[in-house]
Amino acid sequence: VISDCTAAALSAAAGLGGTIRFQCDGVIALEASVAIAADTFLDARGHNVTLDGQQSVRVLSVPENRTCLVSELRIINGGGVADGAGILNRGTLTLQTCLFSNNVVSAAGGRDPRLPAPRPARERILAPRHPVDRLMGSRAEVGGLSVGEKIHRLVPPRRDP
């Protein structure tokens, strides 16, 4: 259980794996990517929790032979990497009702400060109800996810009338 929404508390819990329930609301500003060390369930149901990469780090990393289920988290501002700014998945990843916004990959693995800020990615909400045959668009359009791995469900973007 994480009752204090801090990067230190999240990193310590992610290192142990298992079910990590958020019992707090807030934005967790990351200075390093959250590395999943064992099979993990990040459960933010009923809470408003945002993981913020501050445009300088990948938000979440799932290695080979690991399973990660993420429920009701917001994953924003991942950056500074060439792939997987929001999540780099090499294992098995299931996303339930998660929001990805402004996760931007770059060819050089970092943003050139002389260039204008990257255009934010379109927001997508990932949920378990609608099957996906394929992901459409670039990595940035799905929140900087490193695609090609197991992403099970995707809700189409909301359209304004």
Short mmCIF file of N, CA and C in Angstrom, two decimals:
data_model
loop_
_atom_site.label_atom_id
_atom_site.label_comp_id
_atom_site.label_asym_id
_atom_site.label_seq_id
_atom_site.Cartn_x
_atom_site.Cartn_y
_atom_site.Cartn_z
N VAL A 1 0.85 -1.19 0.00
CA VAL A 1 0.00 0.00 0.00
C VAL A 1 0.88 1.24 0.00
N ILE A 2 0.56 2.18 -0.89
CA ILE A 2 1.25 3.47 -0.91
C ILE A 2 0.28 4.52 -0.39
N SER A 3 0.58 5.05 0.79
CA SER A 3 -0.29 6.07 1.36
C SER A 3 0.30 7.47 1.19
N ASP A 4 1.55 7.53 0.75
CA ASP A 4 2.23 8.80 0.50
C ASP A 4 2.66 8.82 -0.97
N CYS A 5 2.02 9.64 -1.79
CA CYS A 5 2.30 9.68 -3.22
C CYS A 5 3.63 10.37 -3.49
N THR A 6 4.72 9.62 -3.33
CA THR A 6 6.06 10.14 -3.61
C THR A 6 6.80 9.16 -4.51
N ALA A 7 7.79 9.67 -5.21
CA ALA A 7 8.61 8.82 -6.08
C ALA A 7 9.36 7.78 -5.26
N ALA A 8 9.84 8.15 -4.08
CA ALA A 8 10.58 7.21 -3.23
C ALA A 8 9.69 6.04 -2.81
N ALA A 9 8.46 6.33 -2.40
CA ALA A 9 7.54 5.26 -1.98
C ALA A 9 7.20 4.35 -3.15
N LEU A 10 6.97 4.92 -4.33
CA LEU A 10 6.65 4.12 -5.51
C LEU A 10 7.83 3.26 -5.93
N SER A 11 9.03 3.81 -5.95
CA SER A 11 10.21 3.04 -6.36
C SER A 11 10.47 1.87 -5.41
N ALA A 12 10.31 2.12 -4.12
CA ALA A 12 10.52 1.04 -3.14
C ALA A 12 9.50 -0.08 -3.35
N ALA A 13 8.24 0.29 -3.56
CA ALA A 13 7.19 -0.71 -3.77
C ALA A 13 7.40 -1.47 -5.08
N ALA A 14 7.78 -0.75 -6.15
CA ALA A 14 7.99 -1.40 -7.45
C ALA A 14 9.15 -2.39 -7.39
N GLY A 15 10.13 -2.12 -6.55
CA GLY A 15 11.25 -3.04 -6.40
C GLY A 15 10.85 -4.37 -5.79
N LEU A 16 9.76 -4.37 -5.02
CA LEU A 16 9.28 -5.60 -4.37
C LEU A 16 8.26 -6.34 -5.22
N GLY A 17 7.51 -5.60 -6.04
CA GLY A 17 6.49 -6.22 -6.87
C GLY A 17 5.24 -6.54 -6.07
N GLY A 18 4.39 -7.40 -6.64
CA GLY A 18 3.12 -7.74 -6.00
C GLY A 18 2.07 -6.67 -6.28
N THR A 19 1.05 -6.65 -5.45
CA THR A 19 -0.02 -5.65 -5.61
C THR A 19 0.37 -4.38 -4.88
N ILE A 20 0.39 -3.29 -5.62
CA ILE A 20 0.72 -1.97 -5.07
C ILE A 20 -0.55 -1.13 -5.18
N ARG A 21 -1.21 -0.92 -4.05
CA ARG A 21 -2.45 -0.13 -4.03
C ARG A 21 -2.13 1.29 -3.59
N PHE A 22 -2.60 2.24 -4.38
CA PHE A 22 -2.44 3.65 -4.02
C PHE A 22 -3.60 4.03 -3.11
N GLN A 23 -3.28 4.54 -1.94
CA GLN A 23 -4.26 5.05 -0.99
C GLN A 23 -4.05 6.55 -0.80
N CYS A 24 -3.71 7.21 -1.91
CA CYS A 24 -3.44 8.64 -1.90
C CYS A 24 -3.81 9.20 -3.26
N ASP A 25 -3.90 10.50 -3.33
CA ASP A 25 -4.14 11.21 -4.58
C ASP A 25 -2.98 12.17 -4.78
N GLY A 26 -2.55 12.35 -6.03
CA GLY A 26 -1.52 13.34 -6.29
C GLY A 26 -0.71 13.04 -7.53
N VAL A 27 0.21 13.94 -7.80
CA VAL A 27 1.14 13.81 -8.92
C VAL A 27 2.48 13.37 -8.36
N ILE A 28 3.01 12.28 -8.90
CA ILE A 28 4.31 11.78 -8.49
C ILE A 28 5.31 12.20 -9.56
N ALA A 29 6.15 13.18 -9.24
CA ALA A 29 7.17 13.69 -10.17
C ALA A 29 8.38 12.75 -10.12
N LEU A 30 8.69 12.14 -11.25
CA LEU A 30 9.77 11.14 -11.30
C LEU A 30 11.08 11.77 -11.76
N GLU A 31 12.15 11.38 -11.10
CA GLU A 31 13.49 11.76 -11.53
C GLU A 31 14.20 10.58 -12.17
N ALA A 32 13.59 9.40 -12.05
CA ALA A 32 14.10 8.18 -12.67
C ALA A 32 12.90 7.32 -13.04
N SER A 33 13.07 6.49 -14.05
CA SER A 33 12.00 5.60 -14.48
C SER A 33 11.63 4.63 -13.37
N VAL A 34 10.35 4.29 -13.27
CA VAL A 34 9.92 3.26 -12.33
C VAL A 34 10.18 1.92 -12.98
N ALA A 35 11.07 1.14 -12.39
CA ALA A 35 11.46 -0.15 -12.95
C ALA A 35 10.70 -1.26 -12.23
N ILE A 36 9.98 -2.05 -12.99
CA ILE A 36 9.23 -3.17 -12.43
C ILE A 36 10.21 -4.34 -12.27
N ALA A 37 10.45 -4.77 -11.02
CA ALA A 37 11.44 -5.81 -10.74
C ALA A 37 10.83 -7.20 -10.66
N ALA A 38 9.54 -7.28 -10.37
CA ALA A 38 8.84 -8.56 -10.26
C ALA A 38 7.42 -8.35 -10.79
N ASP A 39 6.67 -9.41 -10.93
CA ASP A 39 5.29 -9.27 -11.39
C ASP A 39 4.56 -8.30 -10.47
N THR A 40 3.85 -7.33 -11.08
CA THR A 40 3.31 -6.20 -10.32
C THR A 40 1.93 -5.81 -10.80
N PHE A 41 1.08 -5.40 -9.86
CA PHE A 41 -0.22 -4.81 -10.15
C PHE A 41 -0.23 -3.43 -9.53
N LEU A 42 -0.18 -2.38 -10.36
CA LEU A 42 -0.26 -0.99 -9.90
C LEU A 42 -1.74 -0.60 -9.91
N ASP A 43 -2.33 -0.48 -8.74
CA ASP A 43 -3.77 -0.31 -8.60
C ASP A 43 -4.10 1.05 -8.00
N ALA A 44 -4.58 1.95 -8.86
CA ALA A 44 -4.96 3.29 -8.40
C ALA A 44 -6.47 3.48 -8.42
N ARG A 45 -7.23 2.39 -8.48
CA ARG A 45 -8.69 2.50 -8.54
C ARG A 45 -9.21 3.31 -7.35
N GLY A 46 -10.09 4.26 -7.67
CA GLY A 46 -10.69 5.09 -6.63
C GLY A 46 -9.85 6.28 -6.22
N HIS A 47 -8.69 6.44 -6.85
CA HIS A 47 -7.80 7.55 -6.51
C HIS A 47 -7.35 8.26 -7.79
N ASN A 48 -6.91 9.48 -7.63
CA ASN A 48 -6.45 10.30 -8.74
C ASN A 48 -4.92 10.37 -8.65
N VAL A 49 -4.24 9.44 -9.34
CA VAL A 49 -2.78 9.33 -9.26
C VAL A 49 -2.17 9.55 -10.64
N THR A 50 -1.20 10.43 -10.72
CA THR A 50 -0.51 10.74 -11.97
C THR A 50 0.98 10.48 -11.79
N LEU A 51 1.57 9.73 -12.73
CA LEU A 51 3.02 9.54 -12.78
C LEU A 51 3.55 10.48 -13.85
N ASP A 52 4.42 11.40 -13.47
CA ASP A 52 4.91 12.48 -14.34
C ASP A 52 6.41 12.32 -14.58
N GLY A 53 6.78 12.05 -15.84
CA GLY A 53 8.20 11.91 -16.19
C GLY A 53 8.91 13.24 -16.39
N GLN A 54 8.20 14.34 -16.27
CA GLN A 54 8.77 15.70 -16.35
C GLN A 54 9.54 15.95 -17.64
N GLN A 55 9.15 15.25 -18.72
CA GLN A 55 9.80 15.37 -20.03
C GLN A 55 11.28 14.98 -20.00
N SER A 56 11.71 14.30 -18.94
CA SER A 56 13.13 13.96 -18.86
C SER A 56 13.40 12.47 -18.66
N VAL A 57 12.41 11.70 -18.23
CA VAL A 57 12.63 10.26 -18.01
C VAL A 57 11.44 9.46 -18.53
N ARG A 58 11.71 8.20 -18.87
CA ARG A 58 10.65 7.25 -19.18
C ARG A 58 9.87 7.04 -17.88
N VAL A 59 8.55 6.91 -17.99
CA VAL A 59 7.74 6.77 -16.78
C VAL A 59 7.84 5.37 -16.19
N LEU A 60 7.66 4.34 -16.99
CA LEU A 60 7.59 2.97 -16.47
C LEU A 60 8.31 2.03 -17.42
N SER A 61 9.00 1.04 -16.84
CA SER A 61 9.72 0.06 -17.64
C SER A 61 9.39 -1.34 -17.14
N VAL A 62 8.94 -2.21 -18.07
CA VAL A 62 8.61 -3.59 -17.74
C VAL A 62 9.59 -4.50 -18.48
N PRO A 63 10.48 -5.21 -17.76
CA PRO A 63 11.48 -6.04 -18.43
C PRO A 63 10.91 -7.37 -18.92
N GLU A 64 11.71 -8.10 -19.68
CA GLU A 64 11.33 -9.43 -20.16
C GLU A 64 10.98 -10.32 -18.98
N ASN A 65 10.08 -11.25 -19.24
CA ASN A 65 9.65 -12.25 -18.25
C ASN A 65 8.99 -11.65 -17.02
N ARG A 66 8.46 -10.45 -17.15
CA ARG A 66 7.72 -9.81 -16.06
C ARG A 66 6.33 -9.46 -16.57
N THR A 67 5.37 -9.49 -15.66
CA THR A 67 3.99 -9.13 -15.98
C THR A 67 3.62 -7.92 -15.15
N CYS A 68 2.98 -6.95 -15.79
CA CYS A 68 2.56 -5.75 -15.09
C CYS A 68 1.14 -5.40 -15.51
N LEU A 69 0.27 -5.21 -14.52
CA LEU A 69 -1.09 -4.74 -14.74
C LEU A 69 -1.16 -3.35 -14.14
N VAL A 70 -1.63 -2.39 -14.93
CA VAL A 70 -1.75 -1.00 -14.48
C VAL A 70 -3.21 -0.60 -14.57
N SER A 71 -3.76 -0.14 -13.46
CA SER A 71 -5.18 0.20 -13.42
C SER A 71 -5.39 1.63 -12.94
N GLU A 72 -6.04 2.43 -13.79
CA GLU A 72 -6.49 3.78 -13.49
C GLU A 72 -5.38 4.76 -13.09
N LEU A 73 -4.25 4.66 -13.75
CA LEU A 73 -3.15 5.62 -13.56
C LEU A 73 -3.11 6.58 -14.74
N ARG A 74 -2.63 7.77 -14.49
CA ARG A 74 -2.32 8.73 -15.55
C ARG A 74 -0.81 8.71 -15.73
N ILE A 75 -0.37 8.54 -16.97
CA ILE A 75 1.06 8.47 -17.28
C ILE A 75 1.34 9.62 -18.24
N ILE A 76 2.06 10.63 -17.72
CA ILE A 76 2.24 11.85 -18.50
C ILE A 76 3.70 12.28 -18.56
N ASN A 77 4.00 13.08 -19.58
CA ASN A 77 5.28 13.78 -19.71
C ASN A 77 6.51 12.89 -19.69
N GLY A 78 6.38 11.65 -20.18
CA GLY A 78 7.57 10.82 -20.33
C GLY A 78 8.41 11.37 -21.48
N GLY A 79 9.72 11.33 -21.35
CA GLY A 79 10.56 11.86 -22.42
C GLY A 79 12.03 11.58 -22.18
N GLY A 80 12.85 12.13 -23.07
CA GLY A 80 14.30 11.97 -22.95
C GLY A 80 14.81 10.63 -23.39
N VAL A 81 13.98 9.84 -24.10
CA VAL A 81 14.38 8.51 -24.55
C VAL A 81 13.98 8.33 -26.01
N ALA A 82 14.60 7.35 -26.67
CA ALA A 82 14.32 7.10 -28.08
C ALA A 82 13.11 6.20 -28.29
N ASP A 83 12.67 5.48 -27.26
CA ASP A 83 11.49 4.65 -27.39
C ASP A 83 10.83 4.46 -26.03
N GLY A 84 9.53 4.25 -26.04
CA GLY A 84 8.81 3.97 -24.81
C GLY A 84 8.85 5.08 -23.79
N ALA A 85 8.53 6.30 -24.17
CA ALA A 85 8.59 7.42 -23.22
C ALA A 85 7.58 7.25 -22.09
N GLY A 86 6.38 6.76 -22.42
CA GLY A 86 5.38 6.50 -21.39
C GLY A 86 5.69 5.20 -20.68
N ILE A 87 5.71 4.12 -21.45
CA ILE A 87 6.05 2.79 -20.93
C ILE A 87 6.90 2.05 -21.96
N LEU A 88 8.00 1.50 -21.51
CA LEU A 88 8.78 0.57 -22.34
C LEU A 88 8.44 -0.82 -21.84
N ASN A 89 7.77 -1.60 -22.69
CA ASN A 89 7.33 -2.93 -22.28
C ASN A 89 8.08 -4.00 -23.04
N ARG A 90 8.80 -4.83 -22.32
CA ARG A 90 9.47 -5.99 -22.90
C ARG A 90 8.84 -7.28 -22.38
N GLY A 91 7.91 -7.15 -21.42
CA GLY A 91 7.25 -8.31 -20.81
C GLY A 91 5.81 -8.39 -21.24
N THR A 92 4.92 -8.61 -20.30
CA THR A 92 3.49 -8.66 -20.55
C THR A 92 2.84 -7.51 -19.81
N LEU A 93 2.12 -6.67 -20.53
CA LEU A 93 1.54 -5.45 -19.97
C LEU A 93 0.04 -5.44 -20.23
N THR A 94 -0.74 -5.20 -19.18
CA THR A 94 -2.18 -5.02 -19.31
C THR A 94 -2.53 -3.66 -18.71
N LEU A 95 -3.26 -2.85 -19.47
CA LEU A 95 -3.64 -1.51 -19.03
C LEU A 95 -5.15 -1.45 -18.90
N GLN A 96 -5.62 -0.94 -17.77
CA GLN A 96 -7.05 -0.80 -17.54
C GLN A 96 -7.35 0.65 -17.21
N THR A 97 -8.10 1.31 -18.05
CA THR A 97 -8.59 2.68 -17.84
C THR A 97 -7.45 3.61 -17.42
N CYS A 98 -6.42 3.66 -18.23
CA CYS A 98 -5.27 4.53 -17.98
C CYS A 98 -5.29 5.68 -18.99
N LEU A 99 -4.76 6.82 -18.59
CA LEU A 99 -4.66 7.97 -19.47
C LEU A 99 -3.19 8.23 -19.77
N PHE A 100 -2.88 8.39 -21.05
CA PHE A 100 -1.52 8.74 -21.49
C PHE A 100 -1.58 10.11 -22.14
N SER A 101 -0.68 10.99 -21.73
CA SER A 101 -0.67 12.32 -22.33
C SER A 101 0.75 12.88 -22.35
N ASN A 102 1.11 13.48 -23.49
CA ASN A 102 2.36 14.21 -23.65
C ASN A 102 3.60 13.38 -23.37
N ASN A 103 3.57 12.10 -23.73
CA ASN A 103 4.76 11.25 -23.65
C ASN A 103 5.40 11.29 -25.03
N VAL A 104 6.62 11.81 -25.11
CA VAL A 104 7.23 12.10 -26.41
C VAL A 104 8.60 11.44 -26.51
N VAL A 105 8.76 10.61 -27.55
CA VAL A 105 10.05 10.00 -27.82
C VAL A 105 10.82 10.87 -28.80
N SER A 106 12.14 10.73 -28.80
CA SER A 106 12.96 11.48 -29.76
C SER A 106 14.00 10.55 -30.34
N ALA A 107 14.40 10.83 -31.56
CA ALA A 107 15.38 9.98 -32.23
C ALA A 107 16.71 9.96 -31.49
N ALA A 108 17.06 11.08 -30.87
CA ALA A 108 18.35 11.17 -30.19
C ALA A 108 18.27 10.71 -28.74
N GLY A 109 17.07 10.40 -28.25
CA GLY A 109 16.95 9.98 -26.87
C GLY A 109 16.92 11.14 -25.90
N GLY A 110 16.77 12.32 -26.39
CA GLY A 110 16.69 13.50 -25.54
C GLY A 110 16.25 14.67 -26.39
N ARG A 111 15.66 15.67 -25.77
CA ARG A 111 15.15 16.80 -26.54
C ARG A 111 16.23 17.86 -26.66
N ASP A 112 16.43 18.33 -27.88
CA ASP A 112 17.37 19.41 -28.14
C ASP A 112 16.74 20.70 -27.62
N PRO A 113 17.36 21.36 -26.64
CA PRO A 113 16.74 22.55 -26.07
C PRO A 113 16.61 23.70 -27.07
N ARG A 114 17.30 23.63 -28.20
CA ARG A 114 17.18 24.68 -29.21
C ARG A 114 15.91 24.55 -30.04
N LEU A 115 15.28 23.36 -29.98
CA LEU A 115 14.07 23.12 -30.75
C LEU A 115 12.84 23.47 -29.92
N PRO A 116 11.73 23.80 -30.59
CA PRO A 116 10.51 24.07 -29.83
C PRO A 116 10.05 22.81 -29.10
N ALA A 117 9.30 22.98 -28.04
CA ALA A 117 8.78 21.84 -27.29
C ALA A 117 7.96 20.97 -28.22
N PRO A 118 8.04 19.64 -28.06
CA PRO A 118 7.27 18.76 -28.93
C PRO A 118 5.78 18.96 -28.74
N ARG A 119 5.07 18.75 -29.83
CA ARG A 119 3.61 18.86 -29.76
C ARG A 119 3.09 17.70 -28.92
N PRO A 120 2.24 17.98 -27.95
CA PRO A 120 1.74 16.90 -27.09
C PRO A 120 1.01 15.83 -27.89
N ALA A 121 1.14 14.60 -27.43
CA ALA A 121 0.43 13.50 -28.05
C ALA A 121 -1.06 13.64 -27.77
N ARG A 122 -1.86 13.13 -28.69
CA ARG A 122 -3.29 13.09 -28.43
C ARG A 122 -3.54 12.15 -27.27
N GLU A 123 -4.45 12.53 -26.40
CA GLU A 123 -4.73 11.69 -25.24
C GLU A 123 -5.49 10.45 -25.68
N ARG A 124 -5.16 9.34 -25.08
CA ARG A 124 -5.86 8.09 -25.31
C ARG A 124 -6.19 7.51 -23.94
N ILE A 125 -7.35 6.93 -23.83
CA ILE A 125 -7.71 6.22 -22.62
C ILE A 125 -7.70 4.75 -22.94
N LEU A 126 -6.95 3.98 -22.18
CA LEU A 126 -6.87 2.55 -22.41
C LEU A 126 -7.77 1.86 -21.41
N ALA A 127 -8.62 0.96 -21.89
CA ALA A 127 -9.59 0.30 -21.02
C ALA A 127 -9.78 -1.14 -21.47
N PRO A 128 -10.29 -2.00 -20.60
CA PRO A 128 -10.37 -3.43 -20.91
C PRO A 128 -11.58 -3.86 -21.71
N ARG A 129 -12.41 -2.95 -22.19
CA ARG A 129 -13.68 -3.36 -22.79
C ARG A 129 -13.67 -3.49 -24.31
N HIS A 130 -12.76 -2.86 -25.00
CA HIS A 130 -12.82 -2.81 -26.45
C HIS A 130 -11.58 -3.46 -27.05
N PRO A 131 -11.75 -4.51 -27.86
CA PRO A 131 -10.57 -5.19 -28.41
C PRO A 131 -9.84 -4.33 -29.45
N VAL A 132 -8.58 -4.58 -29.53
CA VAL A 132 -7.74 -3.89 -30.51
C VAL A 132 -7.12 -4.93 -31.42
N ASP A 133 -7.33 -4.78 -32.71
CA ASP A 133 -6.67 -5.66 -33.65
C ASP A 133 -5.26 -5.15 -33.94
N ARG A 134 -5.13 -3.85 -33.96
CA ARG A 134 -3.82 -3.26 -34.18
C ARG A 134 -3.85 -1.84 -33.64
N LEU A 135 -2.71 -1.33 -33.28
CA LEU A 135 -2.62 0.05 -32.84
C LEU A 135 -2.39 0.90 -34.07
N MET A 136 -3.10 1.98 -34.17
CA MET A 136 -2.99 2.84 -35.34
C MET A 136 -2.20 4.08 -34.98
N GLY A 137 -1.32 4.50 -35.85
CA GLY A 137 -0.56 5.71 -35.61
C GLY A 137 0.80 5.42 -35.01
N SER A 138 1.48 6.49 -34.65
CA SER A 138 2.84 6.38 -34.15
C SER A 138 2.84 6.14 -32.65
N ARG A 139 4.02 5.89 -32.11
CA ARG A 139 4.15 5.70 -30.68
C ARG A 139 3.64 6.91 -29.91
N ALA A 140 3.94 8.09 -30.41
CA ALA A 140 3.52 9.30 -29.70
C ALA A 140 2.00 9.36 -29.59
N GLU A 141 1.30 8.83 -30.57
CA GLU A 141 -0.17 8.87 -30.53
C GLU A 141 -0.76 7.94 -29.50
N VAL A 142 0.01 6.98 -29.04
CA VAL A 142 -0.47 6.10 -27.97
C VAL A 142 0.37 6.31 -26.71
N GLY A 143 0.79 7.53 -26.53
CA GLY A 143 1.44 7.89 -25.28
C GLY A 143 2.88 7.48 -25.17
N GLY A 144 3.56 7.31 -26.29
CA GLY A 144 4.97 6.94 -26.21
C GLY A 144 5.19 5.52 -25.75
N LEU A 145 4.18 4.66 -25.90
CA LEU A 145 4.36 3.26 -25.57
C LEU A 145 5.28 2.63 -26.60
N SER A 146 6.12 1.73 -26.16
CA SER A 146 6.90 0.96 -27.10
C SER A 146 5.99 -0.16 -27.60
N VAL A 147 5.46 0.00 -28.81
CA VAL A 147 4.45 -0.92 -29.31
C VAL A 147 5.08 -2.19 -29.86
N GLY A 148 4.23 -3.16 -30.13
CA GLY A 148 4.70 -4.45 -30.62
C GLY A 148 4.62 -5.49 -29.53
N GLU A 149 4.41 -5.06 -28.31
CA GLU A 149 4.24 -5.98 -27.21
C GLU A 149 2.75 -6.16 -26.95
N LYS A 150 2.38 -6.64 -25.80
CA LYS A 150 0.99 -6.95 -25.51
C LYS A 150 0.28 -5.76 -24.91
N ILE A 151 -0.51 -5.11 -25.71
CA ILE A 151 -1.39 -4.04 -25.24
C ILE A 151 -2.78 -4.53 -25.60
N HIS A 152 -3.57 -4.82 -24.62
CA HIS A 152 -4.77 -5.60 -24.85
C HIS A 152 -5.99 -4.83 -25.33
N ARG A 153 -6.23 -3.65 -24.82
CA ARG A 153 -7.48 -2.97 -25.13
C ARG A 153 -7.25 -1.47 -25.31
N LEU A 154 -8.05 -0.88 -26.18
CA LEU A 154 -7.92 0.55 -26.43
C LEU A 154 -9.29 1.14 -26.71
N VAL A 155 -9.61 2.23 -26.02
CA VAL A 155 -10.85 2.95 -26.28
C VAL A 155 -10.52 4.04 -27.29
N PRO A 156 -11.30 4.17 -28.36
CA PRO A 156 -11.03 5.23 -29.34
C PRO A 156 -11.07 6.60 -28.67
N PRO A 157 -10.35 7.59 -29.21
CA PRO A 157 -10.35 8.91 -28.61
C PRO A 157 -11.74 9.54 -28.68
N ARG A 158 -12.03 10.35 -27.69
CA ARG A 158 -13.31 11.05 -27.68
C ARG A 158 -13.31 12.09 -28.78
N ARG A 159 -14.44 12.25 -29.42
CA ARG A 159 -14.57 13.23 -30.49
C ARG A 159 -15.50 14.32 -30.01
N ASP A 160 -15.06 15.57 -30.16
CA ASP A 160 -15.91 16.70 -29.81
C ASP A 160 -16.94 16.87 -30.92
N PRO A 161 -18.20 17.23 -30.53
CA PRO A 161 -19.24 17.40 -31.55
C PRO A 161 -18.95 18.57 -32.47
#
